Rosetta silent file (secondary structure, phi, psi, omega in degrees, C-alpha in Angstrom):
SEQUENCE: AIVPIRMVNAQQKISFGMHADPVISWFSTDIKEVKNKGARPGFNFGLTYNKYFSSNYSFSTGISLLNAGGRLVSSDTVVMVFSNFKSTVLPGNPVVYKIQYLAFPFGLKLQTNQIGYVSFFSDLGFVPKIVINRKADIPSLNISGENASNELRMFNLSYHITAGIEYSLGGNTALVFGLDFDNNFLDITKDNGNQPTDKVSQKILSFRFGVNF
SCORE:     score description
SCORE:     0.000 S_00000001
   1 L     0.000  146.706  178.430   49.153   51.443   53.258 S_00000001
   2 L   -91.523  126.284  179.777   49.952   52.774   49.795 S_00000001
   3 L   -93.536  117.490 -176.547   51.046   56.398   49.824 S_00000001
   4 L   -71.781  138.780  176.212   50.031   58.277   46.628 S_00000001
   5 L  -107.722  118.932 -175.441   52.998   60.200   45.129 S_00000001
   6 L   -95.593   94.604 -179.639   52.128   63.461   43.327 S_00000001
   7 L   -96.004  147.483 -178.009   54.799   63.850   40.726 S_00000001
   8 L  -132.278  120.536  174.927   55.185   66.820   38.319 S_00000001
   9 L  -104.941  159.125 -168.493   57.435   66.445   35.315 S_00000001
  10 L   -64.425  -33.711 -176.424   58.882   69.184   33.145 S_00000001
  11 L   -65.331  -42.241 -172.638   57.062   67.976   30.000 S_00000001
  12 L   -51.586  -58.214  -90.837   53.732   68.224   31.497 S_00000001
  13 L  -129.696  139.507  173.225   53.116   70.408   33.091 S_00000001
  14 E  -127.293  150.700  172.440   50.890   73.083   34.145 S_00000001
  15 E  -134.323  155.344 -178.660   48.757   73.336   37.233 S_00000001
  16 E  -121.351  158.034  176.464   45.863   75.436   38.284 S_00000001
  17 E  -159.100  170.614  175.283   44.589   76.341   41.798 S_00000001
  18 E  -142.318  152.087 -172.915   42.309   78.521   43.643 S_00000001
  19 E  -145.169  153.038  173.878   42.664   80.147   47.110 S_00000001
  20 E  -138.382  109.345 -169.953   40.611   82.045   49.748 S_00000001
  21 E  -116.305  126.115  164.481   42.875   83.906   52.208 S_00000001
  22 E   -65.262  143.995 -174.373   42.081   85.828   55.381 S_00000001
  23 E  -126.771  144.425  165.351   44.184   89.004   55.344 S_00000001
  24 E  -123.076  130.559  178.622   45.713   91.421   57.884 S_00000001
  25 E  -135.837  151.137 -179.390   46.954   94.797   56.423 S_00000001
  26 E  -155.867  168.724 -176.793   48.504   97.902   57.682 S_00000001
  27 E  -113.137  158.308  163.078   50.426  100.970   56.531 S_00000001
  28 E  -138.540  151.451 -166.958   53.787  102.292   57.227 S_00000001
  29 E  -127.463  164.327 -178.982   55.109  105.830   56.518 S_00000001
  30 L  -106.079    9.351  178.287   58.378  107.609   55.992 S_00000001
  31 L  -133.720  149.766  179.271   57.729  110.702   58.094 S_00000001
  32 L   -71.431  -17.521 -173.577   56.984  111.111   61.886 S_00000001
  33 L   -80.137  -19.044 -179.928   53.974  113.450   61.299 S_00000001
  34 E  -129.056  123.147 -170.227   51.934  110.666   59.733 S_00000001
  35 E  -134.729  156.806  175.322   51.792  107.337   61.344 S_00000001
  36 E   -63.580  143.475  176.548   50.105  103.905   61.186 S_00000001
  37 L  -131.624   43.385  173.039   47.200  103.543   63.584 S_00000001
  38 L   116.731  157.861 -177.156   46.412   99.856   63.605 S_00000001
  39 L   -97.732  165.680  179.150   45.789   97.008   61.153 S_00000001
  40 E  -133.610  143.521  172.197   42.542   95.977   59.404 S_00000001
  41 E   -74.989  160.727  175.184   41.222   92.485   58.510 S_00000001
  42 E  -162.946 -164.039 -174.186   40.462   91.683   54.823 S_00000001
  43 E  -150.861  144.231  176.231   40.152   88.888   52.271 S_00000001
  44 E  -132.700  117.484  177.500   41.864   87.677   49.137 S_00000001
  45 E  -117.584  131.132 -177.253   40.269   85.376   46.664 S_00000001
  46 E  -160.530 -178.362 -177.792   42.014   84.261   43.541 S_00000001
  47 E  -123.193  136.155 -178.802   43.138   81.795   40.901 S_00000001
  48 E  -123.641  155.835 -179.516   46.780   80.622   40.274 S_00000001
  49 E  -144.124  127.570 -174.472   48.580   79.092   37.363 S_00000001
  50 E  -125.520  131.963  172.837   51.944   77.446   37.353 S_00000001
  51 E  -114.488  111.396 -169.895   54.000   76.391   34.314 S_00000001
  52 E   -84.244  136.850  175.242   56.707   73.905   35.344 S_00000001
  53 L  -117.432   -1.827  161.931   60.163   73.971   33.549 S_00000001
  54 L  -156.639 -173.885 -173.838   61.479   71.206   35.831 S_00000001
  55 L   -73.915  -17.557 -173.452   59.996   68.893   38.491 S_00000001
  56 L  -118.481   -5.435 -174.687   60.737   71.362   41.289 S_00000001
  57 E  -129.949  141.023  177.584   60.500   74.743   39.578 S_00000001
  58 E  -148.624  155.870  166.941   57.746   76.630   37.885 S_00000001
  59 E   -83.966  134.980 -175.391   56.717   80.090   36.762 S_00000001
  60 E  -115.163  144.605  167.776   53.728   81.323   38.795 S_00000001
  61 E  -156.784 -170.059  179.458   51.033   83.743   37.998 S_00000001
  62 E   163.203 -159.896 -176.964   47.335   84.364   38.504 S_00000001
  63 E  -153.930  137.349  177.775   44.621   86.883   39.263 S_00000001
  64 E  -149.011  161.796 -177.997   43.007   87.760   42.608 S_00000001
  65 E  -111.046  108.893 -174.680   40.493   90.126   44.242 S_00000001
  66 E  -110.506  123.632  173.777   42.098   91.641   47.266 S_00000001
  67 E  -104.253  111.536 -172.676   40.312   93.477   50.001 S_00000001
  68 E  -139.007  179.617  174.904   42.795   95.453   52.263 S_00000001
  69 E   179.509 -157.098  178.134   43.156   98.647   54.157 S_00000001
  70 E   169.995  174.872  177.352   44.696  100.439   57.124 S_00000001
  71 E  -122.773  137.014  173.389   44.481  103.393   59.434 S_00000001
  72 E  -124.671  150.386  174.539   46.525  106.640   59.418 S_00000001
  73 E  -133.959  143.618 -179.099   46.813  109.401   61.880 S_00000001
  74 E  -117.790  145.648  177.067   48.448  112.820   61.494 S_00000001
  75 L   -82.028   -5.320 -175.651   49.955  115.047   64.112 S_00000001
  76 L  -114.663  159.334  168.547   48.820  118.140   61.983 S_00000001
  77 L   -70.306  132.441 -179.283   45.344  119.219   60.924 S_00000001
  78 E  -123.583  140.233  170.409   44.650  117.653   57.427 S_00000001
  79 E  -106.534  124.826 -178.633   42.040  118.523   54.919 S_00000001
  80 E   -95.195  136.061  179.989   40.723  115.477   53.085 S_00000001
  81 E  -104.616  105.630  177.511   39.495  115.889   49.551 S_00000001
  82 L  -100.614 -177.985 -173.323   36.511  113.751   48.575 S_00000001
  83 L   -57.300  -44.093 -169.848   34.560  113.707   45.329 S_00000001
  84 L  -131.863   12.616  176.582   32.145  116.498   46.138 S_00000001
  85 L  -169.134  166.450  178.863   33.346  118.013   49.427 S_00000001
  86 E  -118.454  154.188  177.622   36.384  118.524   51.776 S_00000001
  87 E  -134.919  134.080 -178.130   36.679  117.560   55.414 S_00000001
  88 E   -93.814  116.472  176.547   39.073  118.899   58.093 S_00000001
  89 E  -104.051  124.595 -179.335   40.560  116.255   60.296 S_00000001
  90 L   -77.873  156.722 -176.841   42.044  117.326   63.556 S_00000001
  91 L   -54.424  145.793  177.791   45.366  115.953   64.821 S_00000001
  92 L    83.392  -10.622  177.062   45.193  112.581   66.378 S_00000001
  93 L   -97.595  127.090 -171.646   41.931  111.392   64.668 S_00000001
  94 L   -70.418  150.010  164.604   42.370  108.365   62.455 S_00000001
  95 E  -114.139  127.647 -179.766   41.351  108.029   58.838 S_00000001
  96 E  -103.933  123.614  175.223   40.425  104.470   57.867 S_00000001
  97 E   -97.119  138.284  174.668   41.032  103.287   54.370 S_00000001
  98 E  -125.962  121.542 -168.037   39.283  100.438   52.670 S_00000001
  99 E  -127.232  136.746  179.256   40.877   99.435   49.391 S_00000001
 100 E  -117.974  122.329 -177.353   39.871   96.803   46.864 S_00000001
 101 E  -109.296  147.349  159.843   42.564   95.660   44.362 S_00000001
 102 E  -101.900  117.229 -167.034   42.609   93.569   41.253 S_00000001
 103 E  -112.285  146.505 -178.604   46.088   91.853   41.653 S_00000001
 104 L  -130.642   72.959 -178.318   48.203   90.004   39.015 S_00000001
 105 L   -66.844  148.634  171.431   50.936   88.176   40.876 S_00000001
 106 E  -147.251  149.378  179.982   53.878   86.625   38.931 S_00000001
 107 E   178.270 -159.227  179.370   57.049   84.955   40.185 S_00000001
 108 E  -118.601  125.793  177.775   59.064   81.773   40.702 S_00000001
 109 E  -109.960  131.741 -176.575   57.877   78.856   42.656 S_00000001
 110 E  -114.150  131.784 -174.968   60.289   76.370   44.217 S_00000001
 111 E  -135.981  144.006 -178.032   58.887   73.033   45.516 S_00000001
 112 L   -84.096  165.368  163.726   60.466   70.135   47.273 S_00000001
 113 L   -58.631  150.859  178.490   60.035   66.466   46.334 S_00000001
 114 L   -68.720  130.714  176.839   57.004   64.909   47.920 S_00000001
 115 E  -114.225   99.191 -171.712   57.624   63.298   51.396 S_00000001
 116 L    71.230 -122.863  178.548   54.660   60.996   52.218 S_00000001
 117 L   -96.542   -9.010 -163.201   51.703   63.122   51.412 S_00000001
 118 E  -113.194  141.718  167.426   53.475   66.463   51.917 S_00000001
 119 E  -132.376  153.032  179.627   55.717   68.762   49.839 S_00000001
 120 E  -107.793  149.282  178.782   57.003   72.235   50.881 S_00000001
 121 E  -143.141  156.019  168.926   57.091   75.349   48.599 S_00000001
 122 E  -131.650  147.256  173.981   58.166   78.930   48.366 S_00000001
 123 E  -136.835  127.671 -175.966   57.039   81.484   45.861 S_00000001
 124 E  -125.937  134.757  173.653   58.742   84.879   45.299 S_00000001
 125 E  -178.046 -155.628  179.952   57.750   87.504   42.864 S_00000001
 126 E  -121.561  158.917 -174.301   55.993   90.766   42.112 S_00000001
 127 E  -136.205   91.009  167.429   52.374   91.868   42.159 S_00000001
 128 E   -61.251  133.460  174.539   51.066   94.707   39.934 S_00000001
 129 E  -128.221  142.640  179.670   47.757   95.989   41.429 S_00000001
 130 E  -111.885  126.447  172.902   44.903   98.094   40.034 S_00000001
 131 E   -80.083  120.726  177.603   42.607   99.768   42.676 S_00000001
 132 E  -110.205   -6.134  174.466   39.010   99.181   41.597 S_00000001
 133 E  -156.124  130.281 -178.041   37.410  100.513   44.861 S_00000001
 134 E  -136.261  122.320 -176.658   38.669  103.053   47.380 S_00000001
 135 E  -134.900  157.602  178.494   36.654  104.164   50.411 S_00000001
 136 E  -140.458  146.772  168.751   37.523  106.112   53.595 S_00000001
 137 E  -117.530  140.092  167.891   35.936  106.435   57.004 S_00000001
 138 E  -124.863   92.130  178.371   36.612  109.306   59.475 S_00000001
 139 H   -44.762  -43.581 -176.040   34.947  108.227   62.700 S_00000001
 140 H   -63.765  -21.829 -177.905   35.437  111.510   64.385 S_00000001
 141 H  -109.696    3.031 -178.010   33.373  113.241   61.725 S_00000001
 142 L    64.654   29.895  177.856   30.786  110.414   61.288 S_00000001
 143 E   -96.259  131.989 -176.886   32.017  109.871   57.709 S_00000001
 144 E  -142.392  130.979  175.648   31.631  106.269   56.515 S_00000001
 145 E    61.288   28.231  179.221   32.288  104.692   53.119 S_00000001
 146 E   -77.956  146.722  179.621   33.108  107.950   51.337 S_00000001
 147 E   -68.454  124.043 -176.006   34.605  107.649   47.835 S_00000001
 148 L  -114.969   33.767  175.406   38.430  108.323   48.383 S_00000001
 149 L   -64.726  -26.782  176.226   39.453  108.354   44.716 S_00000001
 150 L   -81.078   -8.858 -178.195   41.022  111.837   45.213 S_00000001
 151 L  -108.111  -23.095 -174.141   43.026  110.494   48.141 S_00000001
 152 E  -123.541  135.769 -177.186   44.289  107.212   46.886 S_00000001
 153 L   -74.942  158.326 -169.105   46.349  106.298   43.841 S_00000001
 154 L   -88.314  -17.969 -173.816   44.990  103.935   41.310 S_00000001
 155 E  -133.727  145.182  171.551   48.095  101.661   40.610 S_00000001
 156 E  -153.098  168.089 -179.366   50.684  100.019   42.784 S_00000001
 157 E  -142.709  135.424 -174.842   53.357   97.392   42.730 S_00000001
 158 E  -139.667  172.201  172.008   54.640   95.191   45.405 S_00000001
 159 E  -116.980  153.067 -179.096   56.876   92.116   45.981 S_00000001
 160 E  -137.569  148.099  170.933   55.525   89.049   47.687 S_00000001
 161 E  -126.691  131.565 -178.577   56.995   86.025   49.450 S_00000001
 162 E  -124.306  141.885  172.958   54.875   82.988   50.104 S_00000001
 163 E  -142.550  147.967  178.537   55.896   79.755   51.919 S_00000001
 164 E   178.282 -164.258 -176.296   53.777   76.730   52.811 S_00000001
 165 E  -127.865  154.581  163.963   52.969   73.109   52.301 S_00000001
 166 E  -120.045  138.720 -174.038   50.814   71.082   49.874 S_00000001
 167 E  -115.235  118.244 -173.808   49.100   68.009   51.064 S_00000001
 168 E   -72.090  129.501  170.742   48.388   65.457   48.266 S_00000001
 169 E  -103.163    6.767  175.991   44.891   64.091   47.837 S_00000001
 170 E   113.380  143.072 -178.108   46.063   61.784   45.046 S_00000001
 171 L    60.383 -128.361 -179.185   47.092   62.411   41.469 S_00000001
 172 L  -104.060    8.948  178.754   47.721   66.102   40.872 S_00000001
 173 E   -93.831  130.447 -176.179   45.244   67.444   43.527 S_00000001
 174 E  -143.494  143.910  161.908   46.560   68.893   46.670 S_00000001
 175 E   -77.423  147.820 -172.308   45.427   71.084   49.487 S_00000001
 176 E  -121.849  130.218  179.041   47.486   74.196   50.049 S_00000001
 177 E  -133.330  136.408  178.617   48.295   75.914   53.416 S_00000001
 178 E  -171.477 -177.849  176.037   50.754   78.822   53.637 S_00000001
 179 E  -132.176  134.261 -179.032   51.661   82.369   54.634 S_00000001
 180 E  -130.661  140.111  176.121   52.254   85.211   52.313 S_00000001
 181 E  -120.678  128.847 -171.650   53.793   88.666   52.916 S_00000001
 182 E  -124.166  123.585 -178.498   53.151   91.487   50.510 S_00000001
 183 E  -129.961  122.688 -176.883   54.890   94.887   50.608 S_00000001
 184 E   -73.167  135.494  169.680   54.070   97.805   48.244 S_00000001
 185 L   -75.062  -34.474 -168.706   56.929   99.684   46.489 S_00000001
 186 L  -106.430  165.093 -174.661   54.928  102.814   45.625 S_00000001
 187 L   -68.459  140.514 -175.964   53.064  105.424   47.607 S_00000001
 188 L   -90.521  -36.071 -169.011   49.355  104.486   48.350 S_00000001
 189 E  -106.964  156.245  173.884   48.155  108.004   48.960 S_00000001
 190 L   -87.624  157.571  176.952   48.033  111.321   47.022 S_00000001
 191 L  -111.964   92.015 -176.873   49.332  114.500   48.622 S_00000001
 192 L   -96.006  142.304  171.753   46.678  117.120   48.208 S_00000001
 193 L    53.149 -126.145 -179.474   46.795  120.797   49.260 S_00000001
 194 L   -84.913   10.476  179.637   48.296  121.088   52.773 S_00000001
 195 L   -68.177  149.409  179.465   48.658  117.322   53.328 S_00000001
 196 L   -62.037  146.574  175.428   52.169  116.227   54.343 S_00000001
 197 L   -82.200  106.742 -176.045   54.510  115.078   51.580 S_00000001
 198 L  -141.247  170.764  169.218   54.950  111.445   52.596 S_00000001
 199 L  -118.626  112.528 -176.386   55.312  107.947   51.262 S_00000001
 200 E  -103.212  124.555  176.747   52.653  105.550   52.641 S_00000001
 201 E  -108.168  145.285  177.728   53.378  101.859   52.070 S_00000001
 202 E  -108.625  130.501  179.565   50.896   99.008   52.542 S_00000001
 203 E  -111.688  139.030 -173.690   51.936   95.736   54.131 S_00000001
 204 E  -131.303  123.606  173.730   49.700   92.594   53.715 S_00000001
 205 E  -114.594  114.531 -176.945   49.945   89.331   55.643 S_00000001
 206 E  -110.581  147.482  175.640   47.686   86.568   54.068 S_00000001
 207 E  -105.159  108.350 -169.778   46.925   83.104   55.475 S_00000001
 208 E   -81.442  129.473  174.251   46.748   80.915   52.359 S_00000001
 209 E  -135.894  115.515 -176.090   44.032   78.196   52.197 S_00000001
 210 E  -154.338 -174.549  177.330   43.677   76.665   48.651 S_00000001
 211 E  -143.458  134.289  172.369   43.557   73.673   46.384 S_00000001
 212 E  -109.844  151.004 -178.980   45.718   72.858   43.379 S_00000001
 213 L  -153.803    0.000    0.000   44.744   70.506   40.535 S_00000001
């Protein structure tokens, strides 16, 4: 059998891709009074662009729509500030956040030579994010889908590390499978009124399913 070899040369070359990734996201905090209370499922859909400057290295960027979230619980009574009312959350009752980002990853992609149909890659870089939708649920108070713009910041920045494989379908077309970890540098939440002064970071694990062409 003849095995197709997918070669990328530095003169070329740019490549495009699209991906649809199931996501698991959760929070971490820097104080013991506020803690993570479990992960949430989500989804990340996006487009990628790579500009090669050698056969194995490229600059990577793109745009994606990321749905993520998390649960926080406080050991103290907390007053949540929504757009037109406030709610008192008693200790131990979780607040569930649902966040939708417009994300703009950029970084450096390293890729092995193709072995048979398969090549391996890693991608490291940064991800500026703009929050375009922010909601909160408080199950103990029967609050669901409330606008949380007063509780969540609008901008964040993270680093990401992706590793995976590309399976050639011939020419420059390849299926992509991988795993991506994303960790925010900046605080997710605002500290209103009597709320604890903390730094809440969001961590996101994505399972990459895509195609490059």
